[in-house]
Every structure is written in C-alpha cells, then in structure tokens.
Short mmCIF file of C-alpha atoms and ligand atoms in Angstrom, two decimals:
data_model
loop_
_atom_site.label_atom_id
_atom_site.label_comp_id
_atom_site.label_asym_id
_atom_site.label_seq_id
_atom_site.Cartn_x
_atom_site.Cartn_y
_atom_site.Cartn_z
CA MET A 17 33.46 -21.21 -71.25
CA THR A 18 35.72 -20.21 -68.16
CA ARG A 19 38.41 -17.79 -68.37
CA ALA A 20 40.78 -16.05 -66.18
CA VAL A 21 43.72 -13.64 -66.83
CA ALA A 22 46.58 -13.12 -64.53
CA ARG A 23 49.77 -11.05 -64.60
CA SER A 24 53.08 -11.77 -63.05
CA HIS A 25 56.57 -10.14 -63.00
CA PRO A 26 60.12 -11.55 -63.40
CA ASN A 27 62.59 -11.83 -60.32
CA ILE A 28 66.32 -11.69 -60.08
CA ALA A 29 67.80 -14.07 -57.92
CA LEU A 30 70.34 -12.63 -55.31
CA VAL A 31 71.22 -16.17 -54.09
CA LYS A 32 70.83 -18.34 -57.11
CA TYR A 33 68.92 -21.56 -57.74
CA TRP A 34 71.11 -23.94 -59.98
CA GLY A 35 70.57 -27.41 -59.50
CA LYS A 36 67.77 -29.81 -58.54
CA GLN A 37 67.36 -32.59 -56.12
CA ASN A 38 64.04 -33.90 -57.98
CA GLU A 39 63.66 -33.06 -61.71
CA GLN A 40 60.13 -34.26 -61.88
CA LEU A 41 58.75 -32.17 -58.99
CA ILE A 42 61.28 -29.53 -59.63
CA LEU A 43 62.69 -29.43 -55.93
CA PRO A 44 65.86 -27.37 -55.78
CA ALA A 45 69.07 -28.71 -54.29
CA ALA A 46 69.25 -25.46 -52.09
CA GLY A 47 67.06 -22.53 -51.16
CA SER A 48 67.47 -19.28 -53.07
CA LEU A 49 66.53 -15.46 -52.62
CA SER A 50 65.19 -13.06 -55.17
CA LEU A 51 63.54 -9.78 -55.94
CA THR A 52 60.29 -9.83 -57.96
CA ILE A 53 60.60 -6.54 -60.13
CA ASP A 54 58.16 -3.91 -61.35
CA ALA A 55 58.88 -4.33 -65.02
CA PHE A 56 58.46 -6.65 -67.92
CA PRO A 57 55.36 -8.49 -66.85
CA THR A 58 53.77 -11.38 -68.36
CA THR A 59 50.04 -11.30 -68.83
CA THR A 60 48.36 -14.73 -69.36
CA GLU A 61 44.78 -15.68 -70.28
CA VAL A 62 43.53 -19.21 -69.72
CA THR A 63 40.22 -20.07 -71.40
CA LEU A 64 38.47 -23.61 -71.08
CA ASP A 65 37.46 -24.89 -74.31
CA ASP A 66 34.82 -27.71 -74.23
CA ARG A 67 35.35 -28.56 -77.91
CA ALA A 68 39.11 -28.59 -77.89
CA THR A 69 40.99 -31.81 -78.27
CA ALA A 70 44.31 -30.58 -76.95
CA ASP A 71 45.57 -27.35 -75.32
CA THR A 72 47.08 -24.71 -77.26
CA PHE A 73 49.46 -21.93 -76.32
CA SER A 74 50.35 -18.74 -78.00
CA LEU A 75 53.25 -16.25 -77.03
CA ASN A 76 52.78 -12.73 -78.12
CA GLY A 77 50.22 -13.68 -80.68
CA VAL A 78 52.26 -16.44 -82.44
CA PRO A 79 51.60 -20.14 -81.80
CA ALA A 80 54.41 -21.62 -79.49
CA ALA A 81 56.71 -24.37 -80.71
CA VAL A 82 55.77 -27.92 -79.47
CA GLY A 83 58.18 -28.26 -76.60
CA GLN A 84 56.93 -24.95 -74.80
CA THR A 85 53.43 -26.01 -75.54
CA ALA A 86 54.14 -29.42 -73.85
CA ARG A 87 55.44 -27.54 -70.76
CA VAL A 88 52.25 -25.50 -70.47
CA SER A 89 50.04 -28.47 -71.04
CA ALA A 90 52.12 -30.24 -68.24
CA LEU A 91 51.17 -27.42 -65.67
CA LEU A 92 47.51 -27.59 -66.88
CA ASP A 93 47.47 -31.37 -66.21
CA ILE A 94 48.35 -30.67 -62.64
CA VAL A 95 45.75 -28.12 -62.23
CA ARG A 96 43.16 -30.38 -63.93
CA ALA A 97 44.09 -33.40 -61.63
CA VAL A 98 43.52 -31.31 -58.61
CA ALA A 99 40.35 -29.62 -59.96
CA GLY A 100 38.98 -32.99 -61.27
CA VAL A 101 38.14 -31.32 -64.70
CA ASP A 102 39.34 -32.80 -68.16
CA THR A 103 38.63 -29.96 -70.28
CA PHE A 104 41.54 -28.59 -72.49
CA ALA A 105 42.33 -24.83 -72.50
CA ASN A 106 43.76 -22.14 -75.02
CA VAL A 107 46.47 -20.27 -73.28
CA ASP A 108 47.48 -16.85 -74.59
CA SER A 109 50.49 -14.89 -73.06
CA ILE A 110 51.88 -11.52 -73.70
CA SER A 111 55.36 -11.12 -72.38
CA GLU A 112 56.80 -7.72 -72.08
CA ILE A 113 60.49 -9.33 -71.76
CA PRO A 114 62.56 -10.57 -74.54
CA THR A 115 62.16 -14.39 -74.24
CA ASP A 116 65.23 -16.24 -73.23
CA ALA A 117 67.56 -13.30 -73.05
CA GLY A 118 68.58 -14.58 -69.50
CA LEU A 119 66.14 -12.20 -67.79
CA ALA A 120 64.17 -15.24 -66.17
CA SER A 121 61.11 -15.00 -68.76
CA SER A 122 60.04 -18.46 -67.66
CA ALA A 123 59.54 -17.21 -64.11
CA ALA A 124 57.00 -14.63 -64.86
CA GLY A 125 55.46 -16.89 -67.49
CA PHE A 126 54.91 -19.87 -65.25
CA SER A 127 53.85 -17.57 -62.27
CA ALA A 128 51.22 -15.89 -64.49
CA LEU A 129 50.14 -19.26 -65.91
CA ALA A 130 49.57 -20.85 -62.78
CA ALA A 131 47.66 -18.21 -61.27
CA ALA A 132 45.51 -17.90 -64.31
CA ALA A 133 45.13 -21.57 -64.82
CA ALA A 134 44.08 -21.94 -61.04
CA ALA A 135 41.41 -19.27 -61.39
CA ALA A 136 40.06 -20.62 -64.60
CA TYR A 137 39.70 -24.12 -63.46
CA GLY A 138 38.10 -22.85 -60.02
CA LEU A 139 40.84 -23.68 -57.37
CA GLU A 140 41.26 -21.34 -54.72
CA LEU A 141 44.80 -21.56 -53.91
CA ASP A 142 46.63 -19.55 -51.08
CA SER A 143 50.06 -18.17 -51.85
CA ARG A 144 52.07 -21.12 -50.65
CA ALA A 145 50.00 -23.41 -52.66
CA LEU A 146 50.23 -21.16 -55.81
CA SER A 147 54.00 -20.94 -55.42
CA ARG A 148 54.17 -24.80 -55.14
CA LEU A 149 52.35 -24.96 -58.47
CA ALA A 150 54.17 -22.37 -60.33
CA ARG A 151 57.38 -24.07 -59.17
CA ARG A 152 56.27 -27.33 -61.31
CA GLY A 153 56.37 -25.00 -64.43
CA SER A 154 59.61 -23.49 -63.68
CA GLY A 155 61.64 -23.58 -60.43
CA SER A 156 62.29 -19.66 -60.38
CA ALA A 157 58.53 -19.12 -61.16
CA SER A 158 57.81 -20.18 -57.27
CA ARG A 159 59.33 -16.87 -56.34
CA SER A 160 57.54 -14.69 -58.95
CA VAL A 161 54.18 -15.52 -57.21
CA ILE A 162 55.54 -13.51 -54.15
CA PRO A 163 56.00 -9.56 -54.34
CA GLY A 164 59.66 -8.12 -53.62
CA LEU A 165 61.91 -10.05 -51.76
CA ALA A 166 61.28 -13.82 -51.75
CA VAL A 167 62.93 -16.85 -50.32
CA TRP A 168 62.16 -20.25 -51.86
CA HIS A 169 62.71 -23.15 -49.37
CA ALA A 170 64.47 -26.36 -50.45
CA GLY A 171 62.59 -29.51 -49.15
CA ASN A 172 60.10 -31.82 -50.12
CA ASP A 173 56.88 -31.08 -52.30
CA GLU A 174 55.03 -29.41 -49.45
CA GLU A 175 57.89 -27.62 -47.96
CA SER A 176 59.18 -26.07 -51.27
CA PHE A 177 57.61 -22.89 -51.63
CA ALA A 178 58.53 -19.17 -51.77
CA GLU A 179 57.45 -16.52 -49.16
CA PRO A 180 58.01 -12.81 -48.54
CA VAL A 181 61.13 -11.57 -46.79
CA ASN A 182 61.61 -8.31 -45.17
CA GLY A 183 64.66 -6.39 -46.14
CA PRO A 184 66.37 -3.25 -47.23
CA ASP A 185 64.86 -1.01 -49.96
CA VAL A 186 66.82 -1.84 -52.99
CA ARG A 187 66.63 -0.67 -56.76
CA MET A 188 68.27 -2.82 -59.81
CA VAL A 189 69.77 -1.58 -62.73
CA ILE A 190 69.25 -3.90 -65.76
CA VAL A 191 71.95 -3.66 -68.11
CA THR A 192 70.71 -5.36 -71.49
CA LEU A 193 73.47 -6.47 -73.58
CA SER A 194 71.93 -8.97 -75.78
CA THR A 195 68.35 -9.93 -76.31
CA GLY A 196 69.21 -13.05 -78.48
CA ALA A 197 68.46 -16.50 -77.50
CA LYS A 198 70.64 -18.26 -74.97
CA PRO A 199 72.82 -21.06 -76.26
CA VAL A 200 71.86 -23.57 -73.67
CA SER A 201 68.58 -23.52 -71.73
CA SER A 202 69.16 -23.15 -67.88
CA ARG A 203 67.37 -26.49 -67.27
CA GLU A 204 69.79 -28.23 -69.64
CA ALA A 205 72.81 -26.48 -68.21
CA MET A 206 71.96 -27.22 -64.77
CA ARG A 207 71.59 -30.80 -65.49
CA THR A 208 75.10 -30.64 -67.10
CA CYS A 209 76.61 -29.05 -64.18
CA MET A 210 74.97 -31.64 -61.64
CA LEU A 211 76.16 -34.49 -63.72
CA THR A 212 79.65 -33.27 -64.82
CA SER A 213 81.13 -30.43 -62.67
CA PRO A 214 83.44 -31.84 -59.61
CA PHE A 215 82.46 -28.44 -57.91
CA TYR A 216 78.76 -29.19 -57.93
CA PRO A 217 78.60 -30.67 -54.38
CA ALA A 218 80.59 -27.86 -52.98
CA TRP A 219 78.29 -25.31 -54.83
CA VAL A 220 75.13 -26.93 -53.15
CA ALA A 221 76.84 -27.00 -49.77
CA SER A 222 78.01 -23.24 -49.90
CA THR A 223 74.68 -21.99 -51.26
CA LYS A 224 73.03 -23.18 -47.97
CA TRP A 225 75.30 -21.09 -45.91
CA THR A 226 75.16 -18.20 -48.41
CA LEU A 227 71.35 -18.11 -48.22
CA ASP A 228 71.52 -18.03 -44.29
CA GLY A 229 73.96 -15.03 -44.57
CA ALA A 230 71.76 -13.43 -47.20
CA LEU A 231 68.50 -13.89 -44.83
CA GLU A 232 70.65 -12.35 -41.90
CA ALA A 233 71.55 -9.43 -43.98
CA CYS A 234 67.71 -8.74 -44.87
CA ARG A 235 66.81 -9.09 -41.34
CA ASP A 236 69.51 -6.61 -40.30
CA ASN A 237 68.58 -4.35 -43.14
CA ASP A 238 72.39 -4.50 -44.10
CA PHE A 239 72.35 -3.59 -47.97
CA THR A 240 76.37 -3.99 -48.18
CA ARG A 241 76.36 -7.45 -46.89
CA LEU A 242 73.43 -8.47 -49.16
CA GLY A 243 75.20 -6.86 -52.06
CA ARG A 244 78.43 -8.49 -51.44
CA ILE A 245 76.84 -11.88 -51.22
CA THR A 246 74.81 -11.24 -54.35
CA GLU A 247 77.99 -10.55 -56.35
CA LEU A 248 79.97 -13.41 -54.77
CA HIS A 249 77.06 -15.86 -55.34
CA ALA A 250 76.71 -14.87 -59.03
CA ASN A 251 80.61 -15.23 -59.66
CA ARG A 252 80.45 -18.62 -58.05
CA MET A 253 77.58 -19.78 -60.10
CA HIS A 254 78.89 -18.69 -63.42
CA ALA A 255 82.42 -20.51 -62.25
CA LEU A 256 80.31 -23.77 -61.82
CA ILE A 257 78.63 -23.30 -65.07
CA GLN A 258 82.04 -22.89 -66.90
CA SER A 259 83.41 -26.00 -65.06
CA ALA A 260 80.91 -28.09 -66.76
CA ASP A 261 81.83 -30.65 -69.38
CA PRO A 262 81.16 -29.84 -72.15
CA PRO A 263 81.72 -26.20 -70.83
CA ILE A 264 78.96 -23.61 -70.88
CA ARG A 265 79.54 -19.83 -70.68
CA TYR A 266 76.77 -17.47 -70.61
CA LEU A 267 78.82 -14.23 -69.82
CA THR A 268 80.28 -12.29 -72.67
CA PRO A 269 83.31 -9.92 -72.56
CA GLN A 270 80.77 -7.20 -72.49
CA SER A 271 79.40 -8.95 -69.30
CA VAL A 272 82.70 -9.06 -67.59
CA ALA A 273 83.17 -5.21 -68.61
CA VAL A 274 80.00 -4.37 -66.75
CA PHE A 275 81.21 -6.35 -63.48
CA ASP A 276 84.46 -4.41 -63.90
CA ALA A 277 82.62 -1.07 -64.18
CA VAL A 278 80.49 -1.95 -61.09
CA ALA A 279 83.76 -2.60 -59.03
CA GLN A 280 85.22 0.66 -60.28
CA LEU A 281 81.84 2.56 -59.23
CA ARG A 282 82.13 0.65 -55.85
CA ALA A 283 85.70 2.05 -55.43
CA ALA A 284 84.40 5.47 -56.09
CA GLY A 285 82.04 5.22 -53.20
CA ARG A 286 78.66 3.86 -54.99
CA SER A 287 76.73 1.08 -53.33
CA CYS A 288 76.46 -1.27 -56.21
CA TYR A 289 76.93 -5.06 -56.80
CA ALA A 290 76.64 -7.11 -60.15
CA THR A 291 74.90 -10.32 -60.86
CA ALA A 292 73.81 -12.25 -63.85
CA ASP A 293 71.47 -15.27 -64.57
CA ALA A 294 71.82 -17.63 -67.67
CA GLY A 295 72.50 -14.90 -70.07
CA PRO A 296 74.85 -12.25 -70.81
CA ASN A 297 72.87 -9.51 -69.26
CA VAL A 298 74.09 -7.90 -66.14
CA VAL A 299 71.76 -6.76 -63.21
CA VAL A 300 73.22 -4.31 -60.69
CA LEU A 301 71.88 -4.21 -57.11
CA THR A 302 71.81 -0.80 -55.73
CA THR A 303 70.27 1.54 -53.33
CA PRO A 304 67.59 4.18 -54.09
CA GLU A 305 70.09 7.06 -53.76
CA ASP A 306 72.76 5.49 -56.22
CA ALA A 307 70.34 3.96 -58.90
CA GLU A 308 70.46 7.09 -61.11
CA PRO A 309 74.18 7.77 -61.05
CA VAL A 310 74.94 4.03 -61.15
CA ALA A 311 72.43 3.84 -64.44
CA ARG A 312 73.86 6.76 -65.89
CA HIS A 313 77.61 5.47 -65.78
CA LEU A 314 76.64 2.04 -67.07
CA ALA A 315 74.66 3.41 -70.27
CA GLU A 316 77.86 3.53 -72.17
CA LEU A 317 78.00 -0.19 -71.80
CA GLY A 318 74.49 -1.25 -72.57
CA GLU A 319 70.94 -0.21 -72.24
CA THR A 320 69.96 0.63 -68.67
CA ARG A 321 66.76 0.38 -66.94
CA ILE A 322 66.13 1.08 -63.21
CA VAL A 323 63.56 -1.18 -61.56
CA GLY A 324 62.32 -1.70 -57.90
CA ALA A 325 60.26 -4.35 -55.90
CA GLY A 326 57.23 -5.29 -57.97
CA PRO A 327 53.92 -7.10 -57.15
CA GLY A 328 53.25 -10.83 -56.89
CA ALA A 329 51.22 -12.75 -59.13
CA ALA A 330 47.52 -11.52 -59.46
CA VAL A 331 44.39 -12.69 -61.20
CA ILE A 332 43.41 -9.45 -62.92
CA GLU A 333 40.08 -10.60 -64.71
CA ARG A 334 37.86 -13.71 -64.41
CA GLY A 335 34.64 -14.73 -65.79
CA ILE A 336 32.34 -17.21 -67.97
CA GLU A 337 32.13 -16.42 -71.50
CA PRO A 338 29.27 -17.15 -73.72
C1 DP6 B 18 70.08 -18.50 -63.43
O1 DP6 B 18 63.90 -21.48 -63.05
O2 DP6 B 18 64.60 -21.31 -65.43
O3 DP6 B 18 67.99 -17.72 -63.45
O4 DP6 B 18 63.42 -24.78 -62.98
O5 DP6 B 18 64.61 -25.89 -64.98
O6 DP6 B 18 62.72 -24.12 -65.12
P1 DP6 B 18 63.91 -24.75 -64.42
O7 DP6 B 18 65.03 -23.55 -64.31
P2 DP6 B 18 64.78 -21.88 -64.07
O8 DP6 B 18 66.33 -21.55 -63.68
C2 DP6 B 18 66.63 -20.24 -63.25
C3 DP6 B 18 68.05 -20.17 -63.17
C4 DP6 B 18 68.66 -18.83 -62.63
C5 DP6 B 18 68.89 -18.53 -61.30
C6 DP6 B 18 67.63 -18.36 -60.43
O9 DP6 B 18 66.75 -17.68 -60.77
O10 DP6 B 18 67.63 -18.45 -59.14
#
C-alpha cells in the first residue's frame, strides 16, 4: 500500500475571497491576499487501499460525516484521474484548529489533503499545480500551499493559483471568542450573497482594486497601508454578508467590541488592524513590536494567541506499506 503524510497551516485573508465565478472549478470572482500562519496545522495521511470499495475519511480519529467525506473523495477523484489510478484511499486527518470556528480549517485541511494525495498517488506537482489542486477542495486552500504572504489570482483554471508575495514582517493576534460551529457555511453564504445582494457587483469590482492597493503596500513594505486595507476590506465583506437575503451575520457583539478595542489601541499609538472571516473570531494584524502589548490588552475580551508567518504545505512522510 502506498501512503503519504502532509502538513499544512491555515491562512488568514487580508484581502478576502468571497464569491465564485465558477462553482465547479472553484474559480474566485476576484483575487485575494493572505498570510499562512505558524499555528494550528492539519496533518493528513492518505493510504491507498487495494481492497477498499470506497474512500474513508476520519477527522481527529472520528469517522467524518457523509458530506465531508464526499468533499474529500471529490478531490481524490481529481488526483486519481490525473494519476490514472482508480484505487480508493483511507484518509486520516488531525486538525489542531477548532473545526468550523471561522478560522479557515478547510484551508489547511484541503491543502494538506492535496499534498498528501498527490504524493500517495505518485504525482509530482510543482507549487502552482499543487495550489490549483488544493483550490478544487476549498478556494482558500490554494493559499495555504504557499508560505507566508500569498496572492491567489482570479482567472481560468490554469491561471488561478496562489504564489508568494514579499511584504512587511507582520504578526497576528488571534482573538478566539467562540469555538462553536458557524450557523451557515462560507460556501453557502457566498452563494446567497452572489444571488441576493445588490451590493455583490460592487464588492467584486472593489475587491480587484483593493487587491492592487494591498499588493502595492506589500511591495513598498508599507505596513500601515496594508493594515488599513485589511480592516476596510473585512468590514466591507461583513457588510455584504449582512446584506444577503435571508441575512447572515457572523460577527457577534463580542467581535464588534474587539474591532472597537483595536481602534482604541490605534488611537493610543499601536499599529494594529482587525479582520474576521466567516465566524465571530477576530484576527488582529500587527507588527512584531506591537504584538505583545496588543495581545495583552485584548486578553480581557477573548483568548489571544500571537502567530507569525508559517510554512507552506509539505510532505513529511511517504512510503510503501506492506
Ligand atoms: C471568509 O475557501 O472556505 O475565509 O471555496 O467554498 O470552500 P470554498 O470557501 P472557503 O471560503 C473562505 C472565505 C473567507 C475569506 C478568505 O479566506 O479569503
């Protein structure tokens, strides 16, 4: 039996991905920018099983729900088609992140799965090809393949991959307010926004120039501009989400309190900017110097953890089992 183990870390978007131009290929409506972090990795083992009649998937030692297993199987189908192999696989994932808490567990998960599956089925993929493969599992996973700051390009199937970006040395303070499951998955919420929000076309158009600005800020090593863009874009995404019909709201009063506290810290001279993905937790982009004082101050509002730039997806073991 052939097996491979890969590890990948979550990423937090500074310029968000929210909306697809092609749902089947997971092509985003606009590009995005993120930081792959050095905490909460997912480690995934893929073992080919000649006798199996279907794929299996366990998460943290527990067999996963049918829907989750189907998403894993769909990614394995893509790998099998390219490799010309039809053997099913057993997939075991250990995630160190609370699943569905809005901290992008699917990004690390599908990035690790793509890397482990490609290795187990004998595909030699460069980082672009691996990013494109991870994208098919979950859009944001395309960026977790890449270490540190990563831009994920919009475009057709060949053009839509993530690649590294040079930029300022940043830290993030993750403020965990809730580890419960989110009310609506980001996939479903994105679709509702696309179909029902009158603001959606403006969101897509503005995200394109927002990304251009963020990439310029990275090139100029301009932390302040990057931070301002990060907070602005998060607020715009949550405004869009709240404008869907039926409305969706991921931010809680506690999340808003963290955004307010971050504004106060800025007024007091700290370099820090807030963002949040599809959940109540808030992530604060800050500098290496201000990370400690910002985390200390926010600790009264939630559990804080300082993280920095982390590695891209990597195969950590591969081999043939008897
Ligand atoms: C709010 O990548 O989870 O975190 O492609 O449908 O699997 P699918 O969505 P997913 O969405 C992530 C949304 C976000 C913003 C971001 O990471 O850019």
